[in-house]
Amino acid sequence: MKIATYNVNGVNGRLPVLLKWLKEAQPDIVCFQELKTPQERFPIQEINDAGYQAIWHGQKSWNGVAILTRGLDITEVQNYLPGDPEDLQSRYIEAIIDQMVICCLYLPNGNPYPGPKFDYKLSWIKRLQKRTNQLIKMELPAIVIGDFNIIPEPMDVYKPERWENDALYRTEVRKAYRELLAKGWHDSIRELFPEDTVYTFWDYLYKAYERNAGIRLDHILLSPYLISSLQSGGVDSHVRGWEKSSDHAPVWIEIEK
């Protein structure tokens, strides 16, 4: 089974790119982030025509998350991250697919640091930790997947010394990511490629993609009850080079089911 994540950076504006990639990659489950469209304007007909069903939580102009499946039943669990009823941003959606819990997230960016956006990011992470701890305690096969807006380690960023005061790389958020792993979650791509340079995002400026001056923001975390089924994975970095593509590339794994 192939499972992927892709920050699409505007689902309608980049729909031709998304459909081209879906046809090429044929993931069984795919999580999208940053839809940038209200609920009623999600392109469900085009997604259905491509062979996928979907659940999604849109938001006008910003954020938005979706989970797509190909030939698999999907049951929505919740479309918000518990812990703050006043948080109306569309950043989380959770579903049951093939007896697995799929948690698709678009974690807040947090910039500029310091400031209220960074504080919101830290509070959001605490809520995520609480939910993921529940999944571990329930001994469920689960995947936490999406754009984490966290650069875990120096090897995950081109010239890390330039990022020390960026909210993506601050000590606080990197520590929180390590705490997730300490609770039993497995960073699937890093475990598959422990020593390799792996990036998932390249800025549009300064020919970052051409120079491979990237960062790794998009992660697929597996619960302890799934890690033994991990077979392979990678980043479809060539998609970033397509015309009118997102600044992120799709990330995928294959598990034995």
mmCIF file of C-alpha atoms in Angstrom:
data_model
loop_
_atom_site.group_PDB
_atom_site.id
_atom_site.type_symbol
_atom_site.label_atom_id
_atom_site.label_comp_id
_atom_site.label_asym_id
_atom_site.label_seq_id
_atom_site.Cartn_x
_atom_site.Cartn_y
_atom_site.Cartn_z
ATOM 1 C CA MET A 1 0.000 0.000 0.000
ATOM 2 C CA LYS A 2 1.335 3.403 -1.027
ATOM 3 C CA ILE A 3 0.655 6.349 1.284
ATOM 4 C CA ALA A 4 1.650 9.919 0.414
ATOM 5 C CA THR A 5 1.500 13.505 1.598
ATOM 6 C CA TYR A 6 1.591 16.644 -0.517
ATOM 7 C CA ASN A 7 1.311 20.301 0.446
ATOM 8 C CA VAL A 8 -0.419 21.402 -2.732
ATOM 9 C CA ASN A 9 -0.221 25.176 -2.094
ATOM 10 C CA GLY A 10 -3.614 25.845 -3.674
ATOM 11 C CA VAL A 11 -5.680 22.855 -4.807
ATOM 12 C CA ASN A 12 -7.606 24.618 -7.562
ATOM 13 C CA GLY A 13 -4.792 26.722 -8.983
ATOM 14 C CA ARG A 14 -2.516 23.692 -9.223
ATOM 15 C CA LEU A 15 -5.142 21.098 -10.093
ATOM 16 C CA PRO A 16 -3.479 20.034 -13.394
ATOM 17 C CA VAL A 17 -0.244 19.328 -11.520
ATOM 18 C CA LEU A 18 -2.063 17.340 -8.839
ATOM 19 C CA LEU A 19 -3.979 15.235 -11.328
ATOM 20 C CA LYS A 20 -0.824 14.563 -13.352
ATOM 21 C CA TRP A 21 0.991 13.428 -10.216
ATOM 22 C CA LEU A 22 -1.922 11.243 -9.036
ATOM 23 C CA LYS A 23 -1.959 9.485 -12.405
ATOM 24 C CA GLU A 24 1.799 8.986 -12.309
ATOM 25 C CA ALA A 25 2.260 7.988 -8.652
ATOM 26 C CA GLN A 26 -1.087 6.230 -8.009
ATOM 27 C CA PRO A 27 -1.002 6.384 -4.201
ATOM 28 C CA ASP A 28 -3.651 4.395 -2.372
ATOM 29 C CA ILE A 29 -3.954 7.061 0.331
ATOM 30 C CA VAL A 30 -2.831 10.669 -0.038
ATOM 31 C CA CYS A 31 -3.058 13.618 2.338
ATOM 32 C CA PHE A 32 -3.179 17.166 1.001
ATOM 33 C CA GLN A 33 -2.420 20.361 2.901
ATOM 34 C CA GLU A 34 -2.839 24.066 2.192
ATOM 35 C CA LEU A 35 -5.905 23.669 -0.003
ATOM 36 C CA LYS A 36 -6.555 27.430 0.107
ATOM 37 C CA THR A 37 -10.185 27.004 -0.854
ATOM 38 C CA PRO A 38 -13.534 27.076 0.987
ATOM 39 C CA GLN A 39 -15.319 23.795 1.616
ATOM 40 C CA GLU A 40 -17.739 24.139 -1.287
ATOM 41 C CA ARG A 41 -15.025 24.823 -3.881
ATOM 42 C CA PHE A 42 -12.950 21.692 -3.348
ATOM 43 C CA PRO A 43 -12.657 20.006 -6.803
ATOM 44 C CA ILE A 44 -14.355 16.766 -5.771
ATOM 45 C CA GLN A 45 -15.653 15.957 -9.260
ATOM 46 C CA GLU A 46 -12.165 16.057 -10.769
ATOM 47 C CA ILE A 47 -10.824 14.021 -7.835
ATOM 48 C CA ASN A 48 -13.573 11.433 -8.325
ATOM 49 C CA ASP A 49 -12.882 11.300 -12.063
ATOM 50 C CA ALA A 50 -9.244 10.516 -11.233
ATOM 51 C CA GLY A 51 -10.407 7.460 -9.274
ATOM 52 C CA TYR A 52 -10.349 8.859 -5.730
ATOM 53 C CA GLN A 53 -12.869 9.614 -3.035
ATOM 54 C CA ALA A 54 -12.086 12.292 -0.473
ATOM 55 C CA ILE A 55 -12.906 13.988 2.772
ATOM 56 C CA TRP A 56 -11.726 17.530 3.327
ATOM 57 C CA HIS A 57 -11.937 20.585 5.542
ATOM 58 C CA GLY A 58 -11.499 23.764 3.569
ATOM 59 C CA GLN A 59 -10.893 27.364 4.547
ATOM 60 C CA LYS A 60 -11.149 30.436 2.362
ATOM 61 C CA SER A 61 -7.750 31.657 1.107
ATOM 62 C CA TRP A 62 -5.718 29.793 3.742
ATOM 63 C CA ASN A 63 -4.956 26.375 5.237
ATOM 64 C CA GLY A 64 -7.214 23.404 4.438
ATOM 65 C CA VAL A 65 -6.564 19.651 4.615
ATOM 66 C CA ALA A 66 -7.870 16.603 2.765
ATOM 67 C CA ILE A 67 -7.514 12.823 2.714
ATOM 68 C CA LEU A 68 -7.984 10.923 -0.550
ATOM 69 C CA THR A 69 -8.316 7.166 -1.044
ATOM 70 C CA ARG A 70 -8.292 4.914 -4.071
ATOM 71 C CA GLY A 71 -10.490 1.841 -3.746
ATOM 72 C CA LEU A 72 -10.637 2.015 0.042
ATOM 73 C CA ASP A 73 -13.476 2.984 2.360
ATOM 74 C CA ILE A 74 -12.871 6.106 4.442
ATOM 75 C CA THR A 75 -14.618 7.112 7.652
ATOM 76 C CA GLU A 76 -14.059 10.598 9.025
ATOM 77 C CA VAL A 77 -13.282 10.715 12.756
ATOM 78 C CA GLN A 78 -12.866 14.461 13.260
ATOM 79 C CA ASN A 79 -11.866 17.547 11.257
ATOM 80 C CA TYR A 80 -10.278 19.537 14.053
ATOM 81 C CA LEU A 81 -7.477 18.982 16.549
ATOM 82 C CA PRO A 82 -9.050 18.633 20.017
ATOM 83 C CA GLY A 83 -8.078 20.939 22.850
ATOM 84 C CA ASP A 84 -9.104 24.428 21.766
ATOM 85 C CA PRO A 85 -12.741 24.964 20.656
ATOM 86 C CA GLU A 86 -11.929 28.555 19.665
ATOM 87 C CA ASP A 87 -9.348 27.485 17.082
ATOM 88 C CA LEU A 88 -11.193 27.621 13.756
ATOM 89 C CA GLN A 89 -8.217 27.146 11.441
ATOM 90 C CA SER A 90 -8.495 24.156 9.080
ATOM 91 C CA ARG A 91 -5.313 22.305 9.940
ATOM 92 C CA TYR A 92 -6.268 18.766 10.928
ATOM 93 C CA ILE A 93 -8.432 15.927 9.704
ATOM 94 C CA GLU A 94 -8.514 12.354 10.961
ATOM 95 C CA ALA A 95 -10.004 9.230 9.404
ATOM 96 C CA ILE A 96 -10.134 5.451 9.604
ATOM 97 C CA ILE A 97 -8.947 3.707 6.437
ATOM 98 C CA ASP A 98 -8.345 -0.045 6.182
ATOM 99 C CA GLN A 99 -8.290 -0.321 10.007
ATOM 100 C CA MET A 100 -5.633 2.405 10.296
ATOM 101 C CA VAL A 101 -5.976 5.854 11.833
ATOM 102 C CA ILE A 102 -4.784 8.509 9.377
ATOM 103 C CA CYS A 103 -4.076 11.926 10.931
ATOM 104 C CA CYS A 104 -3.468 14.543 8.240
ATOM 105 C CA LEU A 105 -2.075 17.824 9.542
ATOM 106 C CA TYR A 106 -0.883 21.235 8.455
ATOM 107 C CA LEU A 107 1.023 22.427 11.491
ATOM 108 C CA PRO A 108 1.281 26.225 11.909
ATOM 109 C CA ASN A 109 4.325 27.945 10.433
ATOM 110 C CA GLY A 110 4.896 30.118 13.498
ATOM 111 C CA ASN A 111 6.797 32.988 11.915
ATOM 112 C CA PRO A 112 7.725 35.614 12.792
ATOM 113 C CA TYR A 113 9.596 34.500 15.885
ATOM 114 C CA PRO A 114 9.057 35.640 18.578
ATOM 115 C CA GLY A 115 5.402 36.589 18.571
ATOM 116 C CA PRO A 116 1.806 35.367 18.826
ATOM 117 C CA LYS A 117 2.088 33.149 15.745
ATOM 118 C CA PHE A 118 4.966 31.273 17.330
ATOM 119 C CA ASP A 119 3.039 30.959 20.586
ATOM 120 C CA TYR A 120 0.088 29.543 18.636
ATOM 121 C CA LYS A 121 2.414 27.019 16.996
ATOM 122 C CA LEU A 122 3.693 25.801 20.364
ATOM 123 C CA SER A 123 0.164 25.479 21.771
ATOM 124 C CA TRP A 124 -0.932 23.587 18.653
ATOM 125 C CA ILE A 125 1.985 21.178 19.055
ATOM 126 C CA LYS A 126 0.978 20.514 22.669
ATOM 127 C CA ARG A 127 -2.518 19.588 21.497
ATOM 128 C CA LEU A 128 -1.013 17.322 18.837
ATOM 129 C CA GLN A 129 1.168 15.622 21.437
ATOM 130 C CA LYS A 130 -1.888 14.927 23.573
ATOM 131 C CA ARG A 131 -3.791 13.357 20.662
ATOM 132 C CA THR A 132 -0.843 11.286 19.455
ATOM 133 C CA ASN A 133 -0.182 10.073 23.009
ATOM 134 C CA GLN A 134 -3.785 8.838 23.107
ATOM 135 C CA LEU A 135 -3.258 6.882 19.884
ATOM 136 C CA ILE A 136 -0.111 5.258 21.291
ATOM 137 C CA LYS A 137 -1.889 4.298 24.521
ATOM 138 C CA MET A 138 -4.770 2.794 22.543
ATOM 139 C CA GLU A 139 -2.213 0.648 20.675
ATOM 140 C CA LEU A 140 -3.669 1.604 17.309
ATOM 141 C CA PRO A 141 -2.001 1.293 13.913
ATOM 142 C CA ALA A 142 -1.779 4.991 13.099
ATOM 143 C CA ILE A 143 -0.038 7.431 10.785
ATOM 144 C CA VAL A 144 0.531 11.110 11.528
ATOM 145 C CA ILE A 145 1.266 12.676 8.186
ATOM 146 C CA GLY A 146 1.551 16.067 6.538
ATOM 147 C CA ASP A 147 3.371 19.376 6.539
ATOM 148 C CA PHE A 148 4.755 19.698 10.065
ATOM 149 C CA ASN A 149 6.524 23.016 9.402
ATOM 150 C CA ILE A 150 9.358 21.585 11.519
ATOM 151 C CA ILE A 151 12.938 21.018 10.363
ATOM 152 C CA PRO A 152 13.963 18.198 12.714
ATOM 153 C CA GLU A 153 17.766 18.238 12.490
ATOM 154 C CA PRO A 154 20.654 20.179 10.898
ATOM 155 C CA MET A 155 20.917 17.557 8.153
ATOM 156 C CA ASP A 156 17.350 18.450 7.120
ATOM 157 C CA VAL A 157 18.177 21.968 5.954
ATOM 158 C CA TYR A 158 20.596 23.632 3.563
ATOM 159 C CA LYS A 159 22.907 25.886 5.616
ATOM 160 C CA PRO A 160 21.244 25.360 9.014
ATOM 161 C CA GLU A 161 23.116 28.258 10.604
ATOM 162 C CA ARG A 162 20.845 30.627 8.704
ATOM 163 C CA TRP A 163 17.696 29.195 10.322
ATOM 164 C CA GLU A 164 18.444 29.406 14.045
ATOM 165 C CA ASN A 165 15.811 32.080 14.734
ATOM 166 C CA ASP A 166 13.257 30.814 12.245
ATOM 167 C CA ALA A 167 10.117 29.248 13.706
ATOM 168 C CA LEU A 168 10.641 26.172 11.538
ATOM 169 C CA TYR A 169 13.956 25.401 13.217
ATOM 170 C CA ARG A 170 13.712 26.880 16.684
ATOM 171 C CA THR A 171 14.980 24.729 19.530
ATOM 172 C CA GLU A 172 11.484 24.531 21.032
ATOM 173 C CA VAL A 173 9.846 22.963 17.977
ATOM 174 C CA ARG A 174 12.712 20.585 17.257
ATOM 175 C CA LYS A 175 12.549 19.426 20.867
ATOM 176 C CA ALA A 176 8.808 18.836 20.530
ATOM 177 C CA TYR A 177 9.397 16.744 17.392
ATOM 178 C CA ARG A 178 11.965 14.632 19.229
ATOM 179 C CA GLU A 179 9.447 14.144 22.029
ATOM 180 C CA LEU A 180 7.003 12.656 19.524
ATOM 181 C CA LEU A 181 9.649 10.148 18.460
ATOM 182 C CA ALA A 182 10.496 9.382 22.083
ATOM 183 C CA LYS A 183 6.852 8.406 22.662
ATOM 184 C CA GLY A 184 7.166 5.730 19.988
ATOM 185 C CA TRP A 185 6.473 7.442 16.660
ATOM 186 C CA HIS A 186 8.854 6.635 13.812
ATOM 187 C CA ASP A 187 10.034 9.161 11.212
ATOM 188 C CA SER A 188 9.653 6.774 8.271
ATOM 189 C CA ILE A 189 11.680 8.693 5.674
ATOM 190 C CA ARG A 190 14.578 9.330 8.024
ATOM 191 C CA GLU A 191 14.608 5.687 9.097
ATOM 192 C CA LEU A 192 14.737 4.622 5.447
ATOM 193 C CA PHE A 193 17.474 7.146 4.628
ATOM 194 C CA PRO A 194 19.383 7.706 7.885
ATOM 195 C CA GLU A 195 22.422 9.410 6.345
ATOM 196 C CA ASP A 196 21.052 10.942 3.150
ATOM 197 C CA THR A 197 20.221 14.541 2.307
ATOM 198 C CA VAL A 198 16.447 14.534 1.912
ATOM 199 C CA TYR A 199 14.478 17.718 1.212
ATOM 200 C CA THR A 200 10.745 18.179 0.599
ATOM 201 C CA PHE A 201 10.517 21.962 0.077
ATOM 202 C CA TRP A 202 12.425 24.423 -2.094
ATOM 203 C CA ASP A 203 11.662 28.145 -2.079
ATOM 204 C CA TYR A 204 10.657 29.830 -5.345
ATOM 205 C CA LEU A 205 13.392 32.442 -4.823
ATOM 206 C CA TYR A 206 17.090 32.358 -5.742
ATOM 207 C CA LYS A 207 16.814 29.159 -7.822
ATOM 208 C CA ALA A 208 16.605 27.133 -4.627
ATOM 209 C CA TYR A 209 15.296 24.042 -6.414
ATOM 210 C CA GLU A 210 17.984 24.164 -9.074
ATOM 211 C CA ARG A 211 20.675 24.466 -6.373
ATOM 212 C CA ASN A 212 19.000 21.867 -4.133
ATOM 213 C CA ALA A 213 18.910 24.444 -1.339
ATOM 214 C CA GLY A 214 15.975 22.856 0.401
ATOM 215 C CA ILE A 215 14.499 21.842 3.718
ATOM 216 C CA ARG A 216 12.598 18.800 5.017
ATOM 217 C CA LEU A 217 9.207 19.816 6.394
ATOM 218 C CA ASP A 218 6.858 17.057 5.281
ATOM 219 C CA HIS A 219 6.888 13.949 7.448
ATOM 220 C CA ILE A 220 5.184 10.567 7.749
ATOM 221 C CA LEU A 221 5.244 9.259 11.316
ATOM 222 C CA LEU A 222 4.280 5.640 11.942
ATOM 223 C CA SER A 223 3.042 4.259 15.246
ATOM 224 C CA PRO A 224 4.947 1.336 16.800
ATOM 225 C CA TYR A 225 2.248 -1.000 15.498
ATOM 226 C CA LEU A 226 2.986 -0.135 11.852
ATOM 227 C CA ILE A 227 6.731 0.395 11.667
ATOM 228 C CA SER A 228 7.507 -3.269 10.999
ATOM 229 C CA SER A 229 5.392 -3.074 7.817
ATOM 230 C CA LEU A 230 7.443 -0.221 6.299
ATOM 231 C CA GLN A 231 8.876 -1.348 2.953
ATOM 232 C CA SER A 232 10.126 1.699 1.047
ATOM 233 C CA GLY A 233 9.640 5.419 0.549
ATOM 234 C CA GLY A 234 10.911 8.566 -1.058
ATOM 235 C CA VAL A 235 10.303 12.107 -2.253
ATOM 236 C CA ASP A 236 8.984 12.813 -5.757
ATOM 237 C CA SER A 237 11.321 15.786 -6.033
ATOM 238 C CA HIS A 238 10.957 15.945 -9.824
ATOM 239 C CA VAL A 239 7.372 17.161 -9.357
ATOM 240 C CA ARG A 240 8.735 20.362 -7.807
ATOM 241 C CA GLY A 241 10.311 21.103 -11.172
ATOM 242 C CA TRP A 242 7.043 20.916 -13.101
ATOM 243 C CA GLU A 243 5.529 24.145 -14.395
ATOM 244 C CA LYS A 244 3.246 25.872 -11.849
ATOM 245 C CA SER A 245 4.083 23.270 -9.215
ATOM 246 C CA SER A 246 3.887 23.715 -5.444
ATOM 247 C CA ASP A 247 7.040 24.666 -3.563
ATOM 248 C CA HIS A 248 6.682 21.321 -1.757
ATOM 249 C CA ALA A 249 7.186 17.897 -3.339
ATOM 250 C CA PRO A 250 5.103 14.790 -2.627
ATOM 251 C CA VAL A 251 6.499 12.408 0.008
ATOM 252 C CA TRP A 252 5.487 8.742 0.066
ATOM 253 C CA ILE A 253 6.009 5.405 1.728
ATOM 254 C CA GLU A 254 4.945 1.861 0.957
ATOM 255 C CA ILE A 255 3.806 -0.481 3.710
ATOM 256 C CA GLU A 256 2.924 -4.148 3.570
ATOM 257 C CA LYS A 257 -0.788 -4.744 4.075
#
